[in-house]
Coordinates of N, CA and C in Angstrom, one line a residue:
M147 N -123.8 -156.1 -178.3 CA -123.1 -155.5 -179.5 C -121.8 -154.8 -179.1
D148 N -121.9 -154.0 -178.1 CA -120.7 -153.2 -177.7 C -119.6 -154.2 -177.2
N149 N -120.0 -155.3 -176.5 CA -119.1 -156.3 -176.1 C -118.3 -156.9 -177.2
M150 N -119.0 -157.2 -178.3 CA -118.4 -157.8 -179.5 C -117.4 -156.8 -180.1
I151 N -117.8 -155.6 -180.2 CA -116.9 -154.6 -180.8 C -115.6 -154.5 -179.9
E152 N -115.7 -154.5 -178.6 CA -114.6 -154.4 -177.7 C -113.7 -155.6 -177.9
V153 N -114.3 -156.8 -178.0 CA -113.5 -158.0 -178.2 C -112.7 -157.9 -179.5
R154 N -113.4 -157.5 -180.6 CA -112.7 -157.3 -181.9 C -111.6 -156.3 -181.8
R155 N -111.8 -155.2 -181.1 CA -110.8 -154.2 -180.9 C -109.5 -154.7 -180.1
R156 N -109.8 -155.5 -179.1 CA -108.7 -156.1 -178.3 C -108.0 -157.1 -179.1
T157 N -108.7 -157.9 -179.8 CA -108.1 -158.9 -180.7 C -107.2 -158.3 -181.7
A158 N -107.6 -157.2 -182.4 CA -106.8 -156.5 -183.4 C -105.6 -155.9 -182.7
A159 N -105.7 -155.4 -181.5 CA -104.5 -154.8 -180.8 C -103.5 -155.9 -180.5
I160 N -104.0 -157.1 -180.0 CA -103.1 -158.2 -179.7 C -102.4 -158.7 -180.9
E161 N -103.1 -158.8 -182.0 CA -102.6 -159.3 -183.3 C -101.5 -158.3 -183.8
A162 N -101.8 -157.0 -183.7 CA -100.8 -156.0 -184.1 C -99.5 -156.1 -183.2
E163 N -99.7 -156.3 -181.9 CA -98.6 -156.4 -181.0 C -97.7 -157.6 -181.4
G164 N -98.4 -158.7 -181.6 CA -97.7 -160.0 -182.0 C -97.0 -159.8 -183.3
H165 N -97.5 -159.1 -184.3 CA -96.9 -158.8 -185.5 C -95.6 -158.0 -185.3
E166 N -95.7 -157.0 -184.5 CA -94.5 -156.2 -184.2 C -93.4 -157.0 -183.6
K167 N -93.8 -157.9 -182.7 CA -92.8 -158.7 -182.0 C -92.1 -159.7 -183.0
M168 N -92.9 -160.2 -183.9 CA -92.4 -161.1 -184.9 C -91.4 -160.4 -185.8
L169 N -91.8 -159.2 -186.2 CA -90.9 -158.4 -187.1 C -89.6 -158.1 -186.3
A170 N -89.6 -157.8 -185.1 CA -88.4 -157.5 -184.3 C -87.6 -158.7 -184.2
L171 N -88.2 -159.9 -184.0 CA -87.4 -161.1 -184.0 C -86.7 -161.4 -185.3
C172 N -87.5 -161.2 -186.4 CA -86.9 -161.5 -187.7 C -85.7 -160.6 -188.0
W173 N -85.8 -159.3 -187.6 CA -84.7 -158.4 -187.8 C -83.5 -158.7 -186.9
A174 N -83.8 -159.1 -185.7 CA -82.7 -159.5 -184.8 C -82.0 -160.8 -185.3
F175 N -82.8 -161.7 -185.8 CA -82.2 -162.9 -186.4 C -81.3 -162.6 -187.6
R176 N -81.9 -161.7 -188.4 CA -81.1 -161.3 -189.6 C -79.8 -160.7 -189.3
A177 N -79.8 -159.8 -188.2 CA -78.6 -159.2 -187.8 C -77.6 -160.2 -187.3
Q178 N -78.1 -161.2 -186.6 CA -77.2 -162.2 -186.1 C -76.5 -163.0 -187.2
L179 N -77.3 -163.2 -188.3 CA -76.8 -163.9 -189.5 C -75.6 -163.1 -190.1
E180 N -75.8 -161.8 -190.1 CA -74.8 -160.9 -190.6 C -73.5 -161.1 -189.9
V181 N -73.6 -161.2 -188.6 CA -72.4 -161.3 -187.7 C -71.6 -162.7 -188.0
V182 N -72.3 -163.8 -188.1 CA -71.7 -165.1 -188.2 C -71.5 -165.5 -189.7
Q183 N -72.1 -164.8 -190.6 CA -72.0 -165.2 -192.0 C -70.6 -165.4 -192.6
S184 N -69.7 -164.5 -192.2 CA -68.4 -164.5 -192.7 C -67.6 -165.8 -192.3
R185 N -68.0 -166.4 -191.2 CA -67.3 -167.6 -190.8 C -67.9 -168.9 -191.3
L186 N -68.9 -168.8 -192.1 CA -69.6 -170.0 -192.6 C -69.0 -170.6 -193.8
S187 N -69.2 -171.8 -194.1 CA -68.8 -172.5 -195.3 C -69.5 -171.9 -196.5
P188 N -69.0 -172.0 -197.7 CA -69.7 -171.5 -198.9 C -71.2 -171.9 -199.0
A189 N -71.4 -173.2 -198.7 CA -72.8 -173.6 -198.8 C -73.7 -173.0 -197.8
D190 N -73.2 -172.9 -196.5 CA -73.9 -172.3 -195.4 C -74.1 -170.8 -195.7
Y191 N -73.1 -170.2 -196.3 CA -73.1 -168.8 -196.6 C -74.3 -168.5 -197.5
R192 N -74.4 -169.3 -198.6 CA -75.5 -169.2 -199.5 C -76.9 -169.4 -198.8
Y193 N -76.9 -170.4 -198.0 CA -78.2 -170.6 -197.2 C -78.5 -169.4 -196.3
A194 N -77.5 -168.8 -195.7 CA -77.7 -167.6 -194.8 C -78.2 -166.5 -195.7
E195 N -77.6 -166.3 -196.9 CA -78.1 -165.2 -197.8 C -79.5 -165.4 -198.2
A196 N -79.9 -166.7 -198.5 CA -81.3 -166.9 -198.8 C -82.2 -166.7 -197.7
L197 N -81.8 -167.1 -196.5 CA -82.6 -166.8 -195.3 C -82.8 -165.3 -195.0
K198 N -81.7 -164.6 -195.2 CA -81.8 -163.1 -195.0 C -82.7 -162.5 -196.0
T199 N -82.7 -163.0 -197.2 CA -83.6 -162.4 -198.2 C -85.0 -162.7 -197.9
F200 N -85.3 -164.0 -197.4 CA -86.6 -164.3 -197.0 C -87.1 -163.4 -195.9
L201 N -86.2 -163.2 -194.9 CA -86.6 -162.4 -193.7 C -86.9 -161.0 -194.2
L202 N -86.1 -160.5 -195.1 CA -86.4 -159.1 -195.7 C -87.7 -159.0 -196.4
R203 N -88.0 -160.1 -197.1 CA -89.3 -160.1 -197.8 C -90.5 -160.3 -196.9
A204 N -90.2 -161.1 -195.8 CA -91.3 -161.5 -194.9 C -91.7 -160.3 -194.0
R205 N -91.0 -159.2 -194.0 CA -91.3 -158.1 -193.1 C -92.8 -157.6 -193.2
G206 N -93.4 -157.9 -194.3 CA -94.8 -157.5 -194.5 C -95.8 -158.5 -194.0
I207 N -95.4 -159.6 -193.4 CA -96.3 -160.7 -193.0 C -97.3 -160.1 -192.0

């Protein structure tokens, strides 16, 4: 029983760490979009805006 509790605890810790890394990558990618967005075509600019909005909303994943 203790072994199963330890496995669950470690699994939860690994999942939390993965979640934090994913959020950091999302924010880094969003920041990169901010930098290049001014040089994009109008269509690509709108796509970048939509992607940034998605990343902003996805922060709770």
